[in-house]
mmCIF file of C-alpha atoms in Angstrom:
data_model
loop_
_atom_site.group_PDB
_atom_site.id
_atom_site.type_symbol
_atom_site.label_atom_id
_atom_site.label_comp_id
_atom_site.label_asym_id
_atom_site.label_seq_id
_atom_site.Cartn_x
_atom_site.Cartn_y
_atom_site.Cartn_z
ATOM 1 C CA UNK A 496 -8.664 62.397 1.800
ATOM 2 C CA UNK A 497 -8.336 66.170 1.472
ATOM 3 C CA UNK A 498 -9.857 67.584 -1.601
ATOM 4 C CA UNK A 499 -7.359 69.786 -3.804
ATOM 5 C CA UNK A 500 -7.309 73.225 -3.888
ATOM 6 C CA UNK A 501 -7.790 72.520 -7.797
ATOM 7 C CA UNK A 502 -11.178 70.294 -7.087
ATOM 8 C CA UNK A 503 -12.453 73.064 -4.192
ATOM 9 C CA UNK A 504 -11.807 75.990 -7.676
ATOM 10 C CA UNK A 505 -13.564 73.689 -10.139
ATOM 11 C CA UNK A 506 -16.381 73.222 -7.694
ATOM 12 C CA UNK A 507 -16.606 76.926 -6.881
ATOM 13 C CA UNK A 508 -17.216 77.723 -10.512
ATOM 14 C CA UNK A 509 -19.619 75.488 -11.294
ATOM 15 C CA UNK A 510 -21.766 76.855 -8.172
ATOM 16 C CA UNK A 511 -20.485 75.340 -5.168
ATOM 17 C CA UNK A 512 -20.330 78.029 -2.456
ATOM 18 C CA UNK A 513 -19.811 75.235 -0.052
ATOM 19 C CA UNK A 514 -16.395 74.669 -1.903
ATOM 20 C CA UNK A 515 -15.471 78.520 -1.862
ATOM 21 C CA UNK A 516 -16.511 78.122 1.984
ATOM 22 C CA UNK A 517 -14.068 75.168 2.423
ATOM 23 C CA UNK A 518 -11.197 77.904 0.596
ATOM 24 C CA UNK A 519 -11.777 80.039 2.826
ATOM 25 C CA UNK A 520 -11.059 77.680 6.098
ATOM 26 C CA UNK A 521 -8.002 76.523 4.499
ATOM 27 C CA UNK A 522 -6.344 80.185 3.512
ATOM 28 C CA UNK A 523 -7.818 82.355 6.300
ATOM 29 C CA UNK A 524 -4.617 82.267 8.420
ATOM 30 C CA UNK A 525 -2.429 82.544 5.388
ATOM 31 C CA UNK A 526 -4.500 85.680 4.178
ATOM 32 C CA UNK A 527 -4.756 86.782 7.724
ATOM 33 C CA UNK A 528 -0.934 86.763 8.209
ATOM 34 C CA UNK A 529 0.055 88.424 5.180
ATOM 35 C CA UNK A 530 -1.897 91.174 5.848
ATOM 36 C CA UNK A 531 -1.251 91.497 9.320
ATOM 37 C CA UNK A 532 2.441 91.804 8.049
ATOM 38 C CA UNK A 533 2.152 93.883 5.091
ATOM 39 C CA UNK A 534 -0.466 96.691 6.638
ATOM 40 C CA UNK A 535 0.313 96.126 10.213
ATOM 41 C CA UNK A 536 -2.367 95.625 13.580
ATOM 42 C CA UNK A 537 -4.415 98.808 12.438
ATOM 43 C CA UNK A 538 -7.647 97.498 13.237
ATOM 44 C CA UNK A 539 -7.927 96.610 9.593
ATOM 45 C CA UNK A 540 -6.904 93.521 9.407
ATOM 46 C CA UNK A 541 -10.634 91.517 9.529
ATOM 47 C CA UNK A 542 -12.058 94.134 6.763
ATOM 48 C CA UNK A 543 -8.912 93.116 4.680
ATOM 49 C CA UNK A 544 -9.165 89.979 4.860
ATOM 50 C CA UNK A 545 -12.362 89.999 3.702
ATOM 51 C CA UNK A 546 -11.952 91.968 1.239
ATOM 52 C CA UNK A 547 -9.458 89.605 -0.258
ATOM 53 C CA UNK A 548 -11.180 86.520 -0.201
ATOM 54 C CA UNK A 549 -14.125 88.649 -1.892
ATOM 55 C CA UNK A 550 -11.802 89.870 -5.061
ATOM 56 C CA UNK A 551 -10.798 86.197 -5.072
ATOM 57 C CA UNK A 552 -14.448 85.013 -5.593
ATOM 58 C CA UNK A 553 -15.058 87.413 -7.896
ATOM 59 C CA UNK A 554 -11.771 86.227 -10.122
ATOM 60 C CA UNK A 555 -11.352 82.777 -9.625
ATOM 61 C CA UNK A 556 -12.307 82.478 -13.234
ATOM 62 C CA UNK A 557 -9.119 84.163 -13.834
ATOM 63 C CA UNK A 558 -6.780 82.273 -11.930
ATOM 64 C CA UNK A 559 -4.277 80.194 -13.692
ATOM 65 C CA UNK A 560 -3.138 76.776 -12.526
ATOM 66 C CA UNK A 561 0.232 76.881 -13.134
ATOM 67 C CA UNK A 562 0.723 78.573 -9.953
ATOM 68 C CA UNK A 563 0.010 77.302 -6.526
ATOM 69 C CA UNK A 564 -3.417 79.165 -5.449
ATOM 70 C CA UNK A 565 -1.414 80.301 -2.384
ATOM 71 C CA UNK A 566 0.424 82.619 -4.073
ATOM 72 C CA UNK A 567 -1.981 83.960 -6.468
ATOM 73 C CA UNK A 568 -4.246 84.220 -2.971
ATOM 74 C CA UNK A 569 -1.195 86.358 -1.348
ATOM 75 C CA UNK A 570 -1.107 87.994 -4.580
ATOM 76 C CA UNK A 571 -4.002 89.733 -4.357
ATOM 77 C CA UNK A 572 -3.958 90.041 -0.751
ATOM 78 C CA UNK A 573 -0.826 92.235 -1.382
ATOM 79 C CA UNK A 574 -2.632 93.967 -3.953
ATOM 80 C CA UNK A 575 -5.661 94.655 -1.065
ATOM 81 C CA UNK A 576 -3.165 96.456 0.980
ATOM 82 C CA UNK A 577 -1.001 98.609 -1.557
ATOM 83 C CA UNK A 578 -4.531 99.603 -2.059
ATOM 84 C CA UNK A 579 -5.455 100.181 1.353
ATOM 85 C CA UNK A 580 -1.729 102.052 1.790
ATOM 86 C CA UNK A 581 -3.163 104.289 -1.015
ATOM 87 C CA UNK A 582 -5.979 105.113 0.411
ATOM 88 C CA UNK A 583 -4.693 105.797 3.848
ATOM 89 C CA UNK A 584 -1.783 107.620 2.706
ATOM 90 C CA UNK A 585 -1.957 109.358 -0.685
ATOM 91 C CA UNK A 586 1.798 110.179 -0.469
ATOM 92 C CA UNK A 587 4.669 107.847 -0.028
ATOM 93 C CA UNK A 588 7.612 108.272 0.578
ATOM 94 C CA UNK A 589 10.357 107.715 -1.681
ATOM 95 C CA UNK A 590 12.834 105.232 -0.442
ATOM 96 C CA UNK A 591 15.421 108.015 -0.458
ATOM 97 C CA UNK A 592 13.837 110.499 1.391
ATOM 98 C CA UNK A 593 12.486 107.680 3.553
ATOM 99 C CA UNK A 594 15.890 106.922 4.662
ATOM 100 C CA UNK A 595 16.738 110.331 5.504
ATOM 101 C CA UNK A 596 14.171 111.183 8.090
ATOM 102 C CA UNK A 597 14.601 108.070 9.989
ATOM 103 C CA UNK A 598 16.675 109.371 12.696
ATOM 104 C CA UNK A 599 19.172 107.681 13.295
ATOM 105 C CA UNK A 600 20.029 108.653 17.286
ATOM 106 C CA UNK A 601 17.589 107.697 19.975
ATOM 107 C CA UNK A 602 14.088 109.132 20.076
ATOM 108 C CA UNK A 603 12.452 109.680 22.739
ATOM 109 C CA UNK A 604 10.314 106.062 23.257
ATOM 110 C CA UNK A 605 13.480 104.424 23.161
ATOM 111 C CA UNK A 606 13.554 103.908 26.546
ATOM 112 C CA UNK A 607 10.331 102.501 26.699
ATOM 113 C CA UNK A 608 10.908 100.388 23.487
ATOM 114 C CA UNK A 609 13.352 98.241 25.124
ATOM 115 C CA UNK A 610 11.104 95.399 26.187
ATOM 116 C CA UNK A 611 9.266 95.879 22.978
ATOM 117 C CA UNK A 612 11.738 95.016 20.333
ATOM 118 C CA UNK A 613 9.521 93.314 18.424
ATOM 119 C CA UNK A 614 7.296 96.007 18.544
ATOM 120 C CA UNK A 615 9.998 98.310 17.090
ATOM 121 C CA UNK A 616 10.551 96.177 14.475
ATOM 122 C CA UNK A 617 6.520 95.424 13.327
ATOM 123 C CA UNK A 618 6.967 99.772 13.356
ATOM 124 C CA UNK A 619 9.733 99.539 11.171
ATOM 125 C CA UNK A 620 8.283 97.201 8.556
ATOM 126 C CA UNK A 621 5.154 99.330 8.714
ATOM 127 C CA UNK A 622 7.339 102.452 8.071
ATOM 128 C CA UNK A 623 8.985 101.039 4.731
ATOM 129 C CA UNK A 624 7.604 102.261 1.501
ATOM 130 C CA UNK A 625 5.570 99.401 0.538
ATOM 131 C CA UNK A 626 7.524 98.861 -2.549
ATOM 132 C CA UNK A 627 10.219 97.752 0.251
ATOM 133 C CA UNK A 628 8.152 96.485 2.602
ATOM 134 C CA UNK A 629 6.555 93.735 0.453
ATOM 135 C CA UNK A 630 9.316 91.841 -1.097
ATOM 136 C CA UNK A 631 10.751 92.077 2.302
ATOM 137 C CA UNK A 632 7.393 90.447 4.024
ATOM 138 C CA UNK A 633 6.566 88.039 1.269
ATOM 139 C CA UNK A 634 10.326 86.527 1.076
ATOM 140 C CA UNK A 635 11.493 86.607 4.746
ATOM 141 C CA UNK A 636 8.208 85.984 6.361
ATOM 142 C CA UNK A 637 6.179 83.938 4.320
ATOM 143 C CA UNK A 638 8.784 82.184 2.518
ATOM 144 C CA UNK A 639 8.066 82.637 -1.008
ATOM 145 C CA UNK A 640 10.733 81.813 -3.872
ATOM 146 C CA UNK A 641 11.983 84.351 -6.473
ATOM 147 C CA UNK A 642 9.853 82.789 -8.789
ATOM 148 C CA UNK A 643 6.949 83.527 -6.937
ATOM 149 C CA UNK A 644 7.676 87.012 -5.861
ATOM 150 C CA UNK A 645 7.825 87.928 -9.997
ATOM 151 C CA UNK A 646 4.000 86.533 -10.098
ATOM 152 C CA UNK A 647 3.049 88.150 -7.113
ATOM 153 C CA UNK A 648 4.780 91.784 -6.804
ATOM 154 C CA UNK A 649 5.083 91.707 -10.872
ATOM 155 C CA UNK A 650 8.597 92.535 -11.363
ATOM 156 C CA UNK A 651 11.388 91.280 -12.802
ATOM 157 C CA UNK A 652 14.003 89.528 -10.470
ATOM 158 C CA UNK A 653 16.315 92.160 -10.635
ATOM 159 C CA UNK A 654 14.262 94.691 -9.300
ATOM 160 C CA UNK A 655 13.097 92.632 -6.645
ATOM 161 C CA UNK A 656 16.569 91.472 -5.201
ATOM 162 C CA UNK A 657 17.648 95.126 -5.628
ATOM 163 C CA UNK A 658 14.253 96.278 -3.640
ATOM 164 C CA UNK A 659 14.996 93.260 -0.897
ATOM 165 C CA UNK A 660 18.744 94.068 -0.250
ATOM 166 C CA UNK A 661 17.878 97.990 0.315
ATOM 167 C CA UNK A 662 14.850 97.206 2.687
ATOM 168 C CA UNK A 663 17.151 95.991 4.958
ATOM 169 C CA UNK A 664 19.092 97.925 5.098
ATOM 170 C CA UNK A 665 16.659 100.593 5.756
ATOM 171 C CA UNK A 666 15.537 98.375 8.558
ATOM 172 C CA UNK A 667 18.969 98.025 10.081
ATOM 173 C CA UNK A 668 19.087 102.311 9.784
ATOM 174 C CA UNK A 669 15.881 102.916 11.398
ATOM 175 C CA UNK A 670 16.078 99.952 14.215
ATOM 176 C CA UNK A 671 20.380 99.156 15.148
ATOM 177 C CA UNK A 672 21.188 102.781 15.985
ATOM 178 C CA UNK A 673 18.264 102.367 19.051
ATOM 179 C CA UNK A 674 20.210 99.104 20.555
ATOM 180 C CA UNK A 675 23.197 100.925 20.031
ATOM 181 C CA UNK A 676 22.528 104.105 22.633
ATOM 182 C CA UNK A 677 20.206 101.426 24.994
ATOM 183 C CA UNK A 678 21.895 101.175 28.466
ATOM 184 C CA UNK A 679 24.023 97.784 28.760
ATOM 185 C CA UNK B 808 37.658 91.451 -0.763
ATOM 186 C CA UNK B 809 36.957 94.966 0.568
ATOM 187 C CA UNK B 810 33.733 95.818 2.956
ATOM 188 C CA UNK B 811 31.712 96.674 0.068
ATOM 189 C CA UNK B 812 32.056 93.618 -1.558
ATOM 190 C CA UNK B 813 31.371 91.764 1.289
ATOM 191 C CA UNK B 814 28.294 93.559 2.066
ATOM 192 C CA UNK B 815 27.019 92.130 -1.327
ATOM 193 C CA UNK B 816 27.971 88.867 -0.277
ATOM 194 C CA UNK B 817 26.285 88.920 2.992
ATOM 195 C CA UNK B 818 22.814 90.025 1.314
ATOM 196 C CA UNK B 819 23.186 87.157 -1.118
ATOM 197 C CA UNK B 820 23.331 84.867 1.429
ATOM 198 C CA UNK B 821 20.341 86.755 3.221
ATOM 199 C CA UNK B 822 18.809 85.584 0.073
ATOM 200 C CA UNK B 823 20.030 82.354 0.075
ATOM 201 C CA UNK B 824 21.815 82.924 -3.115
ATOM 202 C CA UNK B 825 25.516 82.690 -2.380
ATOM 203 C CA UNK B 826 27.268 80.293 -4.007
ATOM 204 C CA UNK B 827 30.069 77.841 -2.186
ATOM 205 C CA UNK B 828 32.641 79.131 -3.341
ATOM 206 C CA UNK B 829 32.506 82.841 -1.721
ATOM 207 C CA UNK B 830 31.261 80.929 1.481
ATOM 208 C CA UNK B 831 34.530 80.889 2.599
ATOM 209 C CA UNK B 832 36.000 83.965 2.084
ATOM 210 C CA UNK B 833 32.943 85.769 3.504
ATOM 211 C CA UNK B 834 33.550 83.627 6.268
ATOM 212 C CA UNK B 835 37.415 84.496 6.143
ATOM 213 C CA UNK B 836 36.552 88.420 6.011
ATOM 214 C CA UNK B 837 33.801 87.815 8.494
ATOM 215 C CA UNK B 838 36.075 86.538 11.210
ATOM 216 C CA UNK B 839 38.440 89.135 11.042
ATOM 217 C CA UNK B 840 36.320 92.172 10.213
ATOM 218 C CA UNK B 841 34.068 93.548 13.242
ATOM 219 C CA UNK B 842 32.452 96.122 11.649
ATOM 220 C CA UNK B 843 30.879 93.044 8.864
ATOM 221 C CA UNK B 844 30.710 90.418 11.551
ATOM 222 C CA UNK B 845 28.015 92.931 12.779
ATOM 223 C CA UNK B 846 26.786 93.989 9.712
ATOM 224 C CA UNK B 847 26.110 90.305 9.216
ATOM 225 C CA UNK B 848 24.416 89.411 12.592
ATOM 226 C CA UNK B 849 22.111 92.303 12.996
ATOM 227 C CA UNK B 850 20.478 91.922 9.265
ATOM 228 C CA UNK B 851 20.846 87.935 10.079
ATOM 229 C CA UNK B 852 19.155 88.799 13.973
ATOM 230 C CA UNK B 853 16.364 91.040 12.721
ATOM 231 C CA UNK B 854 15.003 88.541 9.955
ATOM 232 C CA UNK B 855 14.948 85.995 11.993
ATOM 233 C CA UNK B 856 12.918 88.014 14.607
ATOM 234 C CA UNK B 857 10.944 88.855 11.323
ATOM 235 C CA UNK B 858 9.609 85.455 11.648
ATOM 236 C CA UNK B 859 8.523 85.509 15.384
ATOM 237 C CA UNK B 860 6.475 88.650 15.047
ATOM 238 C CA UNK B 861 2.682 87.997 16.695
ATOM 239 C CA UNK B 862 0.344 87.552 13.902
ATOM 240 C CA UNK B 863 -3.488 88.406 14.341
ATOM 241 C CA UNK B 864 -6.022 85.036 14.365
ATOM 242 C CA UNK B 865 -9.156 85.543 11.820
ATOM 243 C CA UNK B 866 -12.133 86.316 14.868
ATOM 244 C CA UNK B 867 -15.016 83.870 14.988
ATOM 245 C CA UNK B 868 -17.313 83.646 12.092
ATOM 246 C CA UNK B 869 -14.891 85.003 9.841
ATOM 247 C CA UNK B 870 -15.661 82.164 7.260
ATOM 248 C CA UNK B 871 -19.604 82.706 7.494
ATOM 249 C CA UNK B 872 -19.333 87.093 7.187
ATOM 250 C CA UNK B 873 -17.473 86.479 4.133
ATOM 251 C CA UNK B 874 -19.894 84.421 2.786
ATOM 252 C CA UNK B 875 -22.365 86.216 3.675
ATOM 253 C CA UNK B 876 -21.264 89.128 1.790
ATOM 254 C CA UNK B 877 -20.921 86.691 -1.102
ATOM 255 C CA UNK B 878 -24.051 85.748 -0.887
ATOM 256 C CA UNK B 879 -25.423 89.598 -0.989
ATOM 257 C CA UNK B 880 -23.291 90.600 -3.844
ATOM 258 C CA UNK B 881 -24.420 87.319 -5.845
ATOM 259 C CA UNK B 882 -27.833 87.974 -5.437
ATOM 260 C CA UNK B 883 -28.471 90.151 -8.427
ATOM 261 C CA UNK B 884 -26.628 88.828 -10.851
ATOM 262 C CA UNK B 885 -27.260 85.004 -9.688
ATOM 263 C CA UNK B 886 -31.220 86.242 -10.403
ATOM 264 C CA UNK B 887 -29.877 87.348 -13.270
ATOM 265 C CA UNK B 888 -28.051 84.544 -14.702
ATOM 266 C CA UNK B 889 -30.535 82.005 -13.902
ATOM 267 C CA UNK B 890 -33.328 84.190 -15.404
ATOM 268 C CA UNK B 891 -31.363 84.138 -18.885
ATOM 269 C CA UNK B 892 -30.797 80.187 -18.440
ATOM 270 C CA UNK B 893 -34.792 79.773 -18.353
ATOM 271 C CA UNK B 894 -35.127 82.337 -21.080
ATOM 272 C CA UNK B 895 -32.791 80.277 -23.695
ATOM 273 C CA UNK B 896 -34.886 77.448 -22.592
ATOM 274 C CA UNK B 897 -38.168 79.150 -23.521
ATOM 275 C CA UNK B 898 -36.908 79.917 -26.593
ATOM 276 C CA UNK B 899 -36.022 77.295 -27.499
ATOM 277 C CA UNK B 900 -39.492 75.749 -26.852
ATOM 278 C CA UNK B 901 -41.231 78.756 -28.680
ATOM 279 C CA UNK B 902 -39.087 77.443 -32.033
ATOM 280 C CA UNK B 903 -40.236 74.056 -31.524
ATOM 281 C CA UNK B 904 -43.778 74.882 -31.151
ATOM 282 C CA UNK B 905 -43.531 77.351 -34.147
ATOM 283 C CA UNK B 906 -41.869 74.688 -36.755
ATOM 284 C CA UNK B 907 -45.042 72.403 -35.085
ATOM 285 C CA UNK B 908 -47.298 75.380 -36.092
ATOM 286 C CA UNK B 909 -45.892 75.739 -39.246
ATOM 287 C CA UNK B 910 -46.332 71.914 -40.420
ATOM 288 C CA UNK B 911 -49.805 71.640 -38.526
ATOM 289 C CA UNK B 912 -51.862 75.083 -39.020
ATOM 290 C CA UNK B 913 -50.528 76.432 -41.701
ATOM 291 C CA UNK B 914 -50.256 80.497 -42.253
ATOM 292 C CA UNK B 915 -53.671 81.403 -40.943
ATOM 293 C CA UNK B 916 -52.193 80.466 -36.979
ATOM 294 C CA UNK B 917 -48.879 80.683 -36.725
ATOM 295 C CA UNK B 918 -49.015 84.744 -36.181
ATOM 296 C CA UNK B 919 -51.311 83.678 -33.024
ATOM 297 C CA UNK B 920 -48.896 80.846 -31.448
ATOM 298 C CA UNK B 921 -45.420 83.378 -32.428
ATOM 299 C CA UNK B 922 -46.895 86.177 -30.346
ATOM 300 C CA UNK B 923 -48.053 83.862 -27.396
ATOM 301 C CA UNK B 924 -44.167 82.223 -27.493
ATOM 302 C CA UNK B 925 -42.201 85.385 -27.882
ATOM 303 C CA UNK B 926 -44.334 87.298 -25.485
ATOM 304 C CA UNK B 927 -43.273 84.604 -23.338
ATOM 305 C CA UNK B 928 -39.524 84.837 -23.564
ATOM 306 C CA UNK B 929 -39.599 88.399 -23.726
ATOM 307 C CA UNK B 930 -41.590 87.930 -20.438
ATOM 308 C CA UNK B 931 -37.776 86.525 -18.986
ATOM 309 C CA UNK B 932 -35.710 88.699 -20.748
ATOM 310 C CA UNK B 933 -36.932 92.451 -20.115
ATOM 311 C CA UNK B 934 -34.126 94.181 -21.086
ATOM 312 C CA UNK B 935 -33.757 92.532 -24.579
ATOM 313 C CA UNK B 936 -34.725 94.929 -27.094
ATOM 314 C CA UNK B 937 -33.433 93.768 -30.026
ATOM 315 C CA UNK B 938 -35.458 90.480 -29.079
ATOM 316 C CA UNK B 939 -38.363 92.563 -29.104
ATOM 317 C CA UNK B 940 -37.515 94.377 -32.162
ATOM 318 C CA UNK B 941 -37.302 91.409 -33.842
ATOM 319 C CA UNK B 942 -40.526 90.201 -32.536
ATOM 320 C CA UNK B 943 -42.562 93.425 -33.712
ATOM 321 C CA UNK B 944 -40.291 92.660 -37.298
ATOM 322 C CA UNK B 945 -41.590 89.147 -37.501
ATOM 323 C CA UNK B 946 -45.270 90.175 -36.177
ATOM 324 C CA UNK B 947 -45.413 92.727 -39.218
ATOM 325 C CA UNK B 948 -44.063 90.575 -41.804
ATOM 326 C CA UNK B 949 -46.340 87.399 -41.242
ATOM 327 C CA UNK B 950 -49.558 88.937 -41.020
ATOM 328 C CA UNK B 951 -48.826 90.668 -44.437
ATOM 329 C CA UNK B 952 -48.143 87.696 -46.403
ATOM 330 C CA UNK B 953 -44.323 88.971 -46.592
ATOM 331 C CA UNK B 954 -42.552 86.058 -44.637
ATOM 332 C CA UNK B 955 -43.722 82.485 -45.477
ATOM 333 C CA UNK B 956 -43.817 80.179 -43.024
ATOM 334 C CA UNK B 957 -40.172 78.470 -43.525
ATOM 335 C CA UNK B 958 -39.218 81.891 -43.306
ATOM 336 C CA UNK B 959 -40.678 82.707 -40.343
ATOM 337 C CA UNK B 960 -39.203 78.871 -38.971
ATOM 338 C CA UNK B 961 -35.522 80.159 -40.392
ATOM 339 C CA UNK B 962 -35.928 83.490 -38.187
ATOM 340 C CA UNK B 963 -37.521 82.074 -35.070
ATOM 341 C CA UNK B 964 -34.255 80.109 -35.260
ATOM 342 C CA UNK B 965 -32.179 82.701 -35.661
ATOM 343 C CA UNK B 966 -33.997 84.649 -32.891
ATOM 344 C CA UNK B 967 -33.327 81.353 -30.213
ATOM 345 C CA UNK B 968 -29.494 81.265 -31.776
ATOM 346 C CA UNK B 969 -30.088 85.521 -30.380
ATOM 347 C CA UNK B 970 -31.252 84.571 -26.986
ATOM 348 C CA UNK B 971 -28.069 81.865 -26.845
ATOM 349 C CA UNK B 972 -25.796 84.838 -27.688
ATOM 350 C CA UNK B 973 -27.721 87.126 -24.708
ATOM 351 C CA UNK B 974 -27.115 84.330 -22.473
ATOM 352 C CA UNK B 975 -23.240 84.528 -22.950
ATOM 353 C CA UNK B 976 -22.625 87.965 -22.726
ATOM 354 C CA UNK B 977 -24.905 87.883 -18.833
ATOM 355 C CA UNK B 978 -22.243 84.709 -18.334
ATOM 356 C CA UNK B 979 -19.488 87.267 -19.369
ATOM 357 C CA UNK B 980 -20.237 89.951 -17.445
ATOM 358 C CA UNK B 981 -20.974 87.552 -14.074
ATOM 359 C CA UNK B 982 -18.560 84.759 -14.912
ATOM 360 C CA UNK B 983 -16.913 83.326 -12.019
ATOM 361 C CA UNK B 984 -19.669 81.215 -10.574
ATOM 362 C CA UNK B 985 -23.800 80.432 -11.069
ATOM 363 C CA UNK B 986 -24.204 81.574 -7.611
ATOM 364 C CA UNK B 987 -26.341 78.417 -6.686
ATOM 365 C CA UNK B 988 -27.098 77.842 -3.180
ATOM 366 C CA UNK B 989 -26.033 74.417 -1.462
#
């Protein structure tokens, strides 16, 4: 029978590193493809990653069980890479101005982008403010409820659904215009 | 229900949120509307593509460099924390001994056996001061005939209660785990 994540926390805090090691196994792929999503295939994502699991160690006395420990583990995985974001890019853009440089005819790599449309769209994601970018990640690709963006991104629901409906449809401005002026 | 409106509708049901009964008149505007009926399948086409985008595999060994780093960082304060679990221990035996002094010896060697046993726990805990302070308060009191010996009992007590109270705070300041290796 599988232990519980609840049994694997207890153990870790009364000493078991075994039982942090057995976390680990379970949420690497989870922690790997959050942050993967959120910060993109920058070469980062190993250093991340570990860097998550090692702010979870060092606050797992903190960590509440009312909420699954998957979300409180993306939690502060998205919390690793708004701080990675800050670090890499002391300004952001605002969402406004954001929207305003993406051009909306072709650039020049459309061409070449055409067999790559998912590669167009991982560059679009990347290119969201991060405010955008996360609700947008954390509801559409991993699946998490309202309930559980509030814990994670700390916001109220109103916010959130606001942030989610405009990061769309900053992704539809910065990647439909491209299809539109790609040969038939 | 003008293209505006619909817009809204076609995000709630992005977000799953759209109730049954403006299904059908999104549906309604949907099929005669081009310009939504697009709308609606490129937001509807790009986060389901969303979903298919390649996601990077942990590398080998991820598991054991993580814990390996956990092991590093632990080091210190593990030492640390099992240092101040042996030193409430030892004091706790130096109060024993002491209340055993006091009903066996007498005054004449209690001073003796209190600066053997304190020496000792302040042996563990090097950074605790006010341990030694009160040490060098109880060393100067007995001697002189100022303490008597239940007095000296009462604070030898209150010094062990001290050392308890140390050990918390190090369990504060490192308290997620006792670091033990399995």
């Amino acid at each position: 029978m599988e232990i519980s994540d609840q049994d694997l926390i207890q153990r870790c805090l009364s000493g078991r590193q075994d039982a942090f090691a057995a976390l680990i196994t379970r949420y690497q792929k989870l922690v790997f493809r959050v942050v993967t999503q959120m910060a993109g295939n920058t070469g980062e994502v190993d250093d991340l990653s570990q860097e998550v699991f090692l702010r979870v160690y060092r606050s797992l006395g903190t960590y509440r069980s009312e909420y699954r420990f998957a979300t409180w583990l993306i939690k502060i995985a998205t919390h690793v890479c708004f701080d990675s974001f800050r670090r890499r890019r002391p300004v952001a853009l605002e969402p406004e101005d954001a929207a305003q440089v993406s051009d909306p005819r072709p650039g020049p790599d459309v061409a070449l982008a055409e067999s790559g449309d998912l590669d167009d769209l991982r560059r679009a994601v990347q290119e969201l403010p991060e405010e955008y970018r996360a609700p947008l990640v954390l509801f559409h690709q991993q699946g998490l409820s309202y309930r559980e963006l509030i814990e994670v991104l700390n916001e109220p629901e109103s916010i959130i659904k606001n942030r989610l409906y405009r990061a769309r449809r900053m992704l539809r401005e910065k990647l439909i215009p491209q299809k539109e002026a790609m040969p038939t | 229900m003008n293209c505006d409106a619909i817009e809204n509708l076609i995000q709630r049901s992005l977000d799953h949120e759209l109730p049954d009964a403006l299904r059908r008149p999104l549906e309604a505007h949907l099929a005669s509307c081009p310009a939504c009926r697009a709308l609606h399948g490129e937001l509807a086409g790009l986060l389901a593509s969303l979903g298919s985008m390649a996601i990077e595999e942990p590398l080998a060994g991820f598991e054991e460099r993580v814990m390996e780093k956990i092991r590093r960082e632990a080091g210190p304060r593990g030492e640390a924390a099992s240092a101040a679990v042996v030193a409430l221990y030892v004091s706790m035996g130096a109060t024993a001994l002491l209340l055993a002094a006091a009903v066996l010896l007498g005054d004449a060697g209690v001073p003796d056996l209190l600066a053997s046993a304190w020496r000792g726990l302040l042996g563990f805990l090097g950074d605790a001061w006010v341990l030694q302070a009160g040490y060098d308060l109880l060393a100067g009191l007995v001697p002189g005939g100022i303490l008597s010996i239940p007095d000296t009992a009462a604070a030898a007590c209150g010094m062990t209660a001290l050392a308890a109270l140390l050990l918390g705070l190090r369990r504060l300041r490192a308290p997620e785990l006792k670091y033990a290796d399995h």
